[in-house]
PDB file of C-alpha atoms in Angstrom:
ATOM      1  CA  UNK L  25      14.330   4.317  46.534  1.00 84.00           C
ATOM      2  CA  UNK L  26      16.652   7.159  47.463  1.00 87.00           C
ATOM      3  CA  UNK L  27      16.515  10.496  45.689  1.00 87.00           C
ATOM      4  CA  UNK L  28      20.172  10.145  44.703  1.00 87.00           C
ATOM      5  CA  UNK L  29      19.528   6.749  43.129  1.00 87.00           C
ATOM      6  CA  UNK L  30      16.551   8.111  41.191  1.00 87.00           C
ATOM      7  CA  UNK L  31      18.631  11.075  40.000  1.00 87.00           C
ATOM      8  CA  UNK L  32      21.412   8.794  38.740  1.00 85.00           C
ATOM      9  CA  UNK L  33      18.996   6.411  37.024  1.00 83.00           C
ATOM     10  CA  UNK L  34      17.127   9.231  35.248  1.00 84.00           C
ATOM     11  CA  UNK L  35      20.250  11.332  34.639  1.00 83.00           C
ATOM     12  CA  UNK L  36      18.816  14.440  36.303  1.00 87.00           C
ATOM     13  CA  UNK L  37      19.656  16.472  39.382  1.00 89.00           C
ATOM     14  CA  UNK L  38      18.423  15.685  42.879  1.00 88.00           C
ATOM     15  CA  UNK L  39      16.644  19.046  42.830  1.00 90.00           C
ATOM     16  CA  UNK L  40      14.661  17.910  39.770  1.00 91.00           C
ATOM     17  CA  UNK L  41      13.676  14.686  41.543  1.00 89.00           C
ATOM     18  CA  UNK L  42      12.395  16.619  44.567  1.00 89.00           C
ATOM     19  CA  UNK L  43      10.430  19.005  42.343  1.00 91.00           C
ATOM     20  CA  UNK L  44       8.872  16.200  40.299  1.00 89.00           C
ATOM     21  CA  UNK L  45       7.939  14.203  43.391  1.00 89.00           C
ATOM     22  CA  UNK L  46       6.236  17.295  44.785  1.00 88.00           C
ATOM     23  CA  UNK L  47       4.324  17.657  41.488  1.00 87.00           C
ATOM     24  CA  UNK L  48       3.178  14.028  41.623  1.00 84.00           C
ATOM     25  CA  UNK L  49       2.109  14.434  45.237  1.00 84.00           C
ATOM     26  CA  UNK L  50       0.055  17.480  44.252  1.00 83.00           C
ATOM     27  CA  UNK L  51      -1.622  15.335  41.554  1.00 76.00           C
ATOM     28  CA  UNK L  52      -2.664  12.808  44.166  1.00 77.00           C
ATOM     29  CA  UNK L  53       0.172  10.299  44.161  1.00 80.00           C
ATOM     30  CA  UNK L  54       0.600   8.615  47.553  1.00 84.00           C
ATOM     31  CA  UNK L  55       4.355   9.117  47.868  1.00 87.00           C
ATOM     32  CA  UNK L  56       6.086   9.066  51.254  1.00 87.00           C
ATOM     33  CA  UNK L  57       9.542  10.564  51.643  1.00 84.00           C
ATOM     34  CA  UNK L  58      11.961  10.440  54.527  1.00 80.00           C
ATOM     35  CA  UNK L  59      15.474  11.957  54.653  1.00 77.00           C
ATOM     36  CA  UNK L  60      18.123   9.266  54.611  1.00 77.00           C
ATOM     37  CA  UNK L  61      15.610   6.605  53.543  1.00 81.00           C
ATOM     38  CA  UNK L  62      14.135   7.672  50.218  1.00 87.00           C
ATOM     39  CA  UNK L  63      10.760   7.689  48.498  1.00 88.00           C
ATOM     40  CA  UNK L  64       8.006   5.075  48.599  1.00 87.00           C
ATOM     41  CA  UNK L  65       5.183   5.082  46.047  1.00 82.00           C
ATOM     42  CA  UNK L  66       2.048   3.392  47.348  1.00 78.00           C
ATOM     43  CA  UNK L  67       0.026   1.315  44.845  1.00 76.00           C
ATOM     44  CA  UNK L  68      -3.180   2.528  43.243  1.00 72.00           C
ATOM     45  CA  UNK L  69      -2.073   5.821  41.682  1.00 66.00           C
ATOM     46  CA  UNK L  70      -3.172   6.455  38.093  1.00 65.00           C
ATOM     47  CA  UNK L  71      -2.051   9.401  35.986  1.00 61.00           C
ATOM     48  CA  UNK L  72      -4.849  11.666  34.701  1.00 62.00           C
ATOM     49  CA  UNK L  73      -6.090  11.100  31.127  1.00 64.00           C
ATOM     50  CA  UNK L  74      -3.813  12.246  28.314  1.00 66.00           C
ATOM     51  CA  UNK L  75      -4.435  15.751  27.097  1.00 75.00           C
ATOM     52  CA  UNK L  76      -2.768  17.212  24.012  1.00 81.00           C
ATOM     53  CA  UNK L  77      -3.067  20.422  22.033  1.00 83.00           C
ATOM     54  CA  UNK L  78      -3.632  20.159  18.287  1.00 84.00           C
ATOM     55  CA  UNK L  79      -0.053  21.298  17.659  1.00 86.00           C
ATOM     56  CA  UNK L  80       1.269  18.569  19.977  1.00 87.00           C
ATOM     57  CA  UNK L  81      -0.753  15.937  18.121  1.00 86.00           C
ATOM     58  CA  UNK L  82       0.544  17.197  14.776  1.00 87.00           C
ATOM     59  CA  UNK L  83       4.098  16.947  16.119  1.00 89.00           C
ATOM     60  CA  UNK L  84       3.447  13.352  17.190  1.00 87.00           C
ATOM     61  CA  UNK L  85       1.993  12.454  13.773  1.00 87.00           C
ATOM     62  CA  UNK L  86       4.964  13.976  11.914  1.00 88.00           C
ATOM     63  CA  UNK L  87       7.390  12.221  14.232  1.00 90.00           C
ATOM     64  CA  UNK L  88       5.571   8.918  13.731  1.00 89.00           C
ATOM     65  CA  UNK L  89       5.694   9.344   9.940  1.00 87.00           C
ATOM     66  CA  UNK L  90       9.437   9.972  10.112  1.00 88.00           C
ATOM     67  CA  UNK L  91      10.067   6.898  12.254  1.00 88.00           C
ATOM     68  CA  UNK L  92       7.863   4.740  10.013  1.00 85.00           C
ATOM     69  CA  UNK L  93       9.612   5.813   6.819  1.00 84.00           C
ATOM     70  CA  UNK L  94      13.191   6.485   7.884  1.00 83.00           C
ATOM     71  CA  UNK L  95      14.086   3.712  10.352  1.00 83.00           C
ATOM     72  CA  UNK L  96      13.313  -0.031  10.313  1.00 82.00           C
ATOM     73  CA  UNK L  97      10.269  -2.294  10.428  1.00 86.00           C
ATOM     74  CA  UNK L  98      10.466  -2.929  14.171  1.00 88.00           C
ATOM     75  CA  UNK L  99      10.364   0.761  15.078  1.00 88.00           C
ATOM     76  CA  UNK L 100       7.725   1.420  12.412  1.00 88.00           C
ATOM     77  CA  UNK L 101       5.391  -1.122  14.020  1.00 90.00           C
ATOM     78  CA  UNK L 102       6.152   0.211  17.487  1.00 91.00           C
ATOM     79  CA  UNK L 103       5.355   3.819  16.620  1.00 90.00           C
ATOM     80  CA  UNK L 104       2.087   2.871  14.898  1.00 89.00           C
ATOM     81  CA  UNK L 105       1.077   0.847  17.962  1.00 90.00           C
ATOM     82  CA  UNK L 106       1.927   3.822  20.179  1.00 89.00           C
ATOM     83  CA  UNK L 107      -0.213   6.165  18.060  1.00 86.00           C
ATOM     84  CA  UNK L 108      -3.113   3.707  18.214  1.00 87.00           C
ATOM     85  CA  UNK L 109      -2.886   3.665  22.024  1.00 84.00           C
ATOM     86  CA  UNK L 110      -2.856   7.470  22.154  1.00 84.00           C
ATOM     87  CA  UNK L 111      -5.781   7.696  19.726  1.00 83.00           C
ATOM     88  CA  UNK L 112      -7.858   5.292  21.836  1.00 80.00           C
ATOM     89  CA  UNK L 113      -7.780   7.604  24.872  1.00 77.00           C
ATOM     90  CA  UNK L 114      -8.200  10.935  23.088  1.00 80.00           C
ATOM     91  CA  UNK L 115     -11.382  12.936  23.294  1.00 77.00           C
ATOM     92  CA  UNK L 116     -13.453  12.485  20.093  1.00 78.00           C
ATOM     93  CA  UNK L 117     -13.017  16.105  19.025  1.00 76.00           C
ATOM     94  CA  UNK L 118      -9.216  15.729  19.125  1.00 79.00           C
ATOM     95  CA  UNK L 119      -8.997  12.523  17.088  1.00 79.00           C
ATOM     96  CA  UNK L 120      -9.385  14.473  13.837  1.00 78.00           C
ATOM     97  CA  UNK L 121      -5.963  16.015  14.512  1.00 76.00           C
ATOM     98  CA  UNK L 122      -4.482  12.499  14.487  1.00 77.00           C
ATOM     99  CA  UNK L 123      -6.042  11.875  11.055  1.00 75.00           C
ATOM    100  CA  UNK L 124      -4.883  15.186   9.575  1.00 67.00           C
ATOM    101  CA  UNK L 125      -3.304  14.612   6.144  1.00 69.00           C
ATOM    102  CA  UNK L 126      -1.603  18.010   5.956  1.00 71.00           C
ATOM    103  CA  UNK L 127       1.882  16.546   6.434  1.00 76.00           C
ATOM    104  CA  UNK L 128       4.135  14.297   4.420  1.00 79.00           C
ATOM    105  CA  UNK L 129       7.475  12.706   5.240  1.00 78.00           C
ATOM    106  CA  UNK L 130       9.319  10.995   2.383  1.00 79.00           C
ATOM    107  CA  UNK L 131      10.436   7.401   2.643  1.00 76.00           C
ATOM    108  CA  UNK L 132      14.179   6.871   2.830  1.00 69.00           C
ATOM    109  CA  UNK L 133      15.705   4.092   0.807  1.00 67.00           C
ATOM    110  CA  UNK L 134      18.561   3.975   3.270  1.00 57.00           C
ATOM    111  CA  UNK L 135      21.922   2.370   2.751  1.00 56.00           C
ATOM    112  CA  UNK L 136      21.825  -1.375   2.183  1.00 56.00           C
ATOM    113  CA  UNK L 137      22.682  -3.220   5.368  1.00 65.00           C
ATOM    114  CA  UNK L 138      22.375  -6.736   6.678  1.00 71.00           C
ATOM    115  CA  UNK L 139      22.635  -5.552  10.279  1.00 85.00           C
ATOM    116  CA  UNK L 140      19.655  -6.302  12.522  1.00 88.00           C
ATOM    117  CA  UNK L 141      18.815  -2.870  13.970  1.00 88.00           C
ATOM    118  CA  UNK L 142      16.392  -4.411  16.477  1.00 89.00           C
ATOM    119  CA  UNK L 143      19.249  -6.486  17.916  1.00 92.00           C
ATOM    120  CA  UNK L 144      21.425  -3.375  18.084  1.00 93.00           C
ATOM    121  CA  UNK L 145      18.714  -1.522  20.007  1.00 92.00           C
ATOM    122  CA  UNK L 146      18.517  -4.452  22.416  1.00 93.00           C
ATOM    123  CA  UNK L 147      22.300  -4.325  22.894  1.00 94.00           C
ATOM    124  CA  UNK L 148      22.004  -0.594  23.648  1.00 93.00           C
ATOM    125  CA  UNK L 149      19.280  -1.163  26.242  1.00 92.00           C
ATOM    126  CA  UNK L 150      21.113  -4.032  27.918  1.00 94.00           C
ATOM    127  CA  UNK L 151      24.588  -2.461  27.592  1.00 95.00           C
ATOM    128  CA  UNK L 152      26.005  -5.533  25.883  1.00 96.00           C
ATOM    129  CA  UNK L 153      29.173  -5.517  23.841  1.00 96.00           C
ATOM    130  CA  UNK L 154      29.247  -6.292  20.121  1.00 96.00           C
ATOM    131  CA  UNK L 155      32.036  -7.745  18.007  1.00 96.00           C
ATOM    132  CA  UNK L 156      31.864  -6.079  14.617  1.00 94.00           C
ATOM    133  CA  UNK L 157      33.854  -6.555  11.440  1.00 93.00           C
ATOM    134  CA  UNK L 158      33.907  -3.520   9.141  1.00 89.00           C
ATOM    135  CA  UNK L 159      35.243  -3.106   5.626  1.00 85.00           C
ATOM    136  CA  UNK L 160      35.205  -0.509   2.881  1.00 76.00           C
ATOM    137  CA  UNK L 161      36.666  -0.014  -0.583  1.00 70.00           C
ATOM    138  CA  UNK L 162      40.172   0.923   0.607  1.00 73.00           C
ATOM    139  CA  UNK L 163      40.800  -0.835   3.948  1.00 72.00           C
ATOM    140  CA  UNK L 164      40.836  -4.575   4.705  1.00 79.00           C
ATOM    141  CA  UNK L 165      38.190  -5.965   7.119  1.00 85.00           C
ATOM    142  CA  UNK L 166      38.857  -5.022  10.733  1.00 87.00           C
ATOM    143  CA  UNK L 167      37.320  -6.726  13.760  1.00 92.00           C
ATOM    144  CA  UNK L 168      36.610  -4.646  16.857  1.00 93.00           C
ATOM    145  CA  UNK L 169      34.840  -5.124  20.168  1.00 96.00           C
ATOM    146  CA  UNK L 170      32.450  -2.206  20.528  1.00 96.00           C
ATOM    147  CA  UNK L 171      30.391  -0.820  23.384  1.00 96.00           C
ATOM    148  CA  UNK L 172      27.322   0.504  21.501  1.00 95.00           C
ATOM    149  CA  UNK L 173      25.988   3.742  22.972  1.00 95.00           C
ATOM    150  CA  UNK L 174      23.796   5.293  20.258  1.00 93.00           C
ATOM    151  CA  UNK L 175      22.057   4.445  16.980  1.00 91.00           C
ATOM    152  CA  UNK L 176      21.963   7.261  14.441  1.00 89.00           C
ATOM    153  CA  UNK L 177      19.788   7.905  11.381  1.00 84.00           C
ATOM    154  CA  UNK L 178      21.535  10.601   9.353  1.00 81.00           C
ATOM    155  CA  UNK L 179      20.095  11.309   5.896  1.00 76.00           C
ATOM    156  CA  UNK L 180      20.245   7.937   4.108  1.00 78.00           C
ATOM    157  CA  UNK L 181      22.880   6.411   6.365  1.00 84.00           C
ATOM    158  CA  UNK L 182      22.623   4.358   9.552  1.00 88.00           C
ATOM    159  CA  UNK L 183      25.361   4.638  12.161  1.00 91.00           C
ATOM    160  CA  UNK L 184      26.265   2.938  15.423  1.00 93.00           C
ATOM    161  CA  UNK L 185      28.226   5.108  17.842  1.00 94.00           C
ATOM    162  CA  UNK L 186      30.350   3.248  20.353  1.00 94.00           C
ATOM    163  CA  UNK L 187      33.577   2.869  22.278  1.00 94.00           C
ATOM    164  CA  UNK L 188      36.157   0.622  20.600  1.00 93.00           C
ATOM    165  CA  UNK L 189      38.305  -1.552  22.860  1.00 94.00           C
ATOM    166  CA  UNK L 190      40.912  -1.809  20.102  1.00 91.00           C
ATOM    167  CA  UNK L 191      41.403   1.863  19.251  1.00 90.00           C
ATOM    168  CA  UNK L 192      40.466   3.169  22.722  1.00 91.00           C
ATOM    169  CA  UNK L 193      38.249   5.931  21.417  1.00 91.00           C
ATOM    170  CA  UNK L 194      34.677   6.683  20.407  1.00 93.00           C
ATOM    171  CA  UNK L 195      33.881   5.808  16.817  1.00 92.00           C
ATOM    172  CA  UNK L 196      31.030   5.890  14.315  1.00 91.00           C
ATOM    173  CA  UNK L 197      30.347   2.680  12.399  1.00 91.00           C
ATOM    174  CA  UNK L 198      28.303   2.818   9.204  1.00 90.00           C
ATOM    175  CA  UNK L 199      25.969  -0.150   9.197  1.00 90.00           C
ATOM    176  CA  UNK L 200      26.390  -0.687   5.444  1.00 88.00           C
ATOM    177  CA  UNK L 201      30.101  -1.272   6.086  1.00 90.00           C
ATOM    178  CA  UNK L 202      29.545  -3.819   8.845  1.00 91.00           C
ATOM    179  CA  UNK L 203      30.041  -7.199   7.213  1.00 90.00           C
ATOM    180  CA  UNK L 204      29.634  -9.243  10.385  1.00 91.00           C
ATOM    181  CA  UNK L 205      28.346  -8.600  13.902  1.00 94.00           C
ATOM    182  CA  UNK L 206      28.219 -10.859  16.951  1.00 95.00           C
ATOM    183  CA  UNK L 207      26.126  -9.790  19.921  1.00 95.00           C
ATOM    184  CA  UNK L 208      28.070 -10.759  23.039  1.00 95.00           C
ATOM    185  CA  UNK L 209      26.713 -11.768  26.444  1.00 95.00           C
ATOM    186  CA  UNK L 210      29.273  -9.546  28.184  1.00 96.00           C
ATOM    187  CA  UNK L 211      28.031  -6.224  29.595  1.00 95.00           C
ATOM    188  CA  UNK L 212      29.993  -2.989  29.677  1.00 95.00           C
ATOM    189  CA  UNK L 213      30.202  -0.242  32.283  1.00 87.00           C
ATOM    190  CA  UNK L 214      29.829   2.659  33.139  1.00 84.00           C
ATOM    191  CA  UNK L 215      26.259   3.638  32.373  1.00 89.00           C
ATOM    192  CA  UNK L 216      25.540   4.164  28.665  1.00 92.00           C
ATOM    193  CA  UNK L 217      24.234   7.687  29.329  1.00 90.00           C
ATOM    194  CA  UNK L 218      27.571   8.607  30.918  1.00 90.00           C
ATOM    195  CA  UNK L 219      29.379   7.378  27.825  1.00 92.00           C
ATOM    196  CA  UNK L 220      27.096   9.441  25.559  1.00 91.00           C
ATOM    197  CA  UNK L 221      27.833  12.524  27.679  1.00 90.00           C
ATOM    198  CA  UNK L 222      31.569  11.865  27.485  1.00 90.00           C
ATOM    199  CA  UNK L 223      31.421  11.446  23.701  1.00 90.00           C
ATOM    200  CA  UNK L 224      29.482  14.682  23.243  1.00 88.00           C
ATOM    201  CA  UNK L 225      31.815  16.531  25.613  1.00 87.00           C
ATOM    202  CA  UNK L 226      34.865  15.754  23.530  1.00 80.00           C
ATOM    203  CA  UNK L 227      35.499  12.071  23.418  1.00 62.00           C
ATOM    204  CA  UNK L 228      37.361  11.278  26.653  1.00 63.00           C
ATOM    205  CA  UNK L 229      36.252   8.012  28.227  1.00 62.00           C
ATOM    206  CA  UNK L 230      34.851   8.316  31.793  1.00 57.00           C
ATOM    207  CA  UNK L 231      37.312   5.588  32.853  1.00 57.00           C
ATOM    208  CA  UNK L 232      40.255   7.562  31.428  1.00 50.00           C
ATOM    209  CA  UNK L 233      40.590   5.215  28.464  1.00 43.00           C
ATOM    210  CA  UNK L 234      40.777   2.022  30.519  1.00 42.00           C
ATOM    211  CA  UNK L 235      38.477  -0.950  30.049  1.00 40.00           C
ATOM    212  CA  UNK L 236      36.394  -0.631  33.206  1.00 41.00           C
ATOM    213  CA  UNK L 237      34.098  -3.566  32.539  1.00 36.00           C
TER     214      UNK L 237
END
């Protein structure tokens, strides 16, 4: 795989790719590189055992508590499974930091919503379009085709950020105001990370407000 392709996929600079490859090679990874060809990783390389400081473990525990109590059941199960995997490879003297009860994160009731957040996360990963119908107290229901780019958890609200094909701009959709959602088979382009960058930079679409799918 070429360095440029790796840089685009990971959304970093080519200089970062070269530095990280050099780090992996120093750790024992059998990586060959050739200008104009790219990098080849030979099989058999294993990363060294996980090593965390106590502060890092506390940060992971707090983060896991937040995800468990502020998001949805799918992510809650996933984060608990991840912690169990980390705990299984920790040195015995560090496992007590994982069981530390010095922290508490409150459980959010969240806004009522019939939207399947797991399906939305899948649409984000696969860059699939969604057809959503939103309504509130003042406006009639409105159907839009949305390119989902980010899922937000802000206080007690859940939001989907995306590009609307109808209004030709980036919008935030409150999940408690989505009355219907269809997950479409159609993919969107460009890369979701590029769309997130464009939104954060001021809202101009990378395709200059044309549907480039």
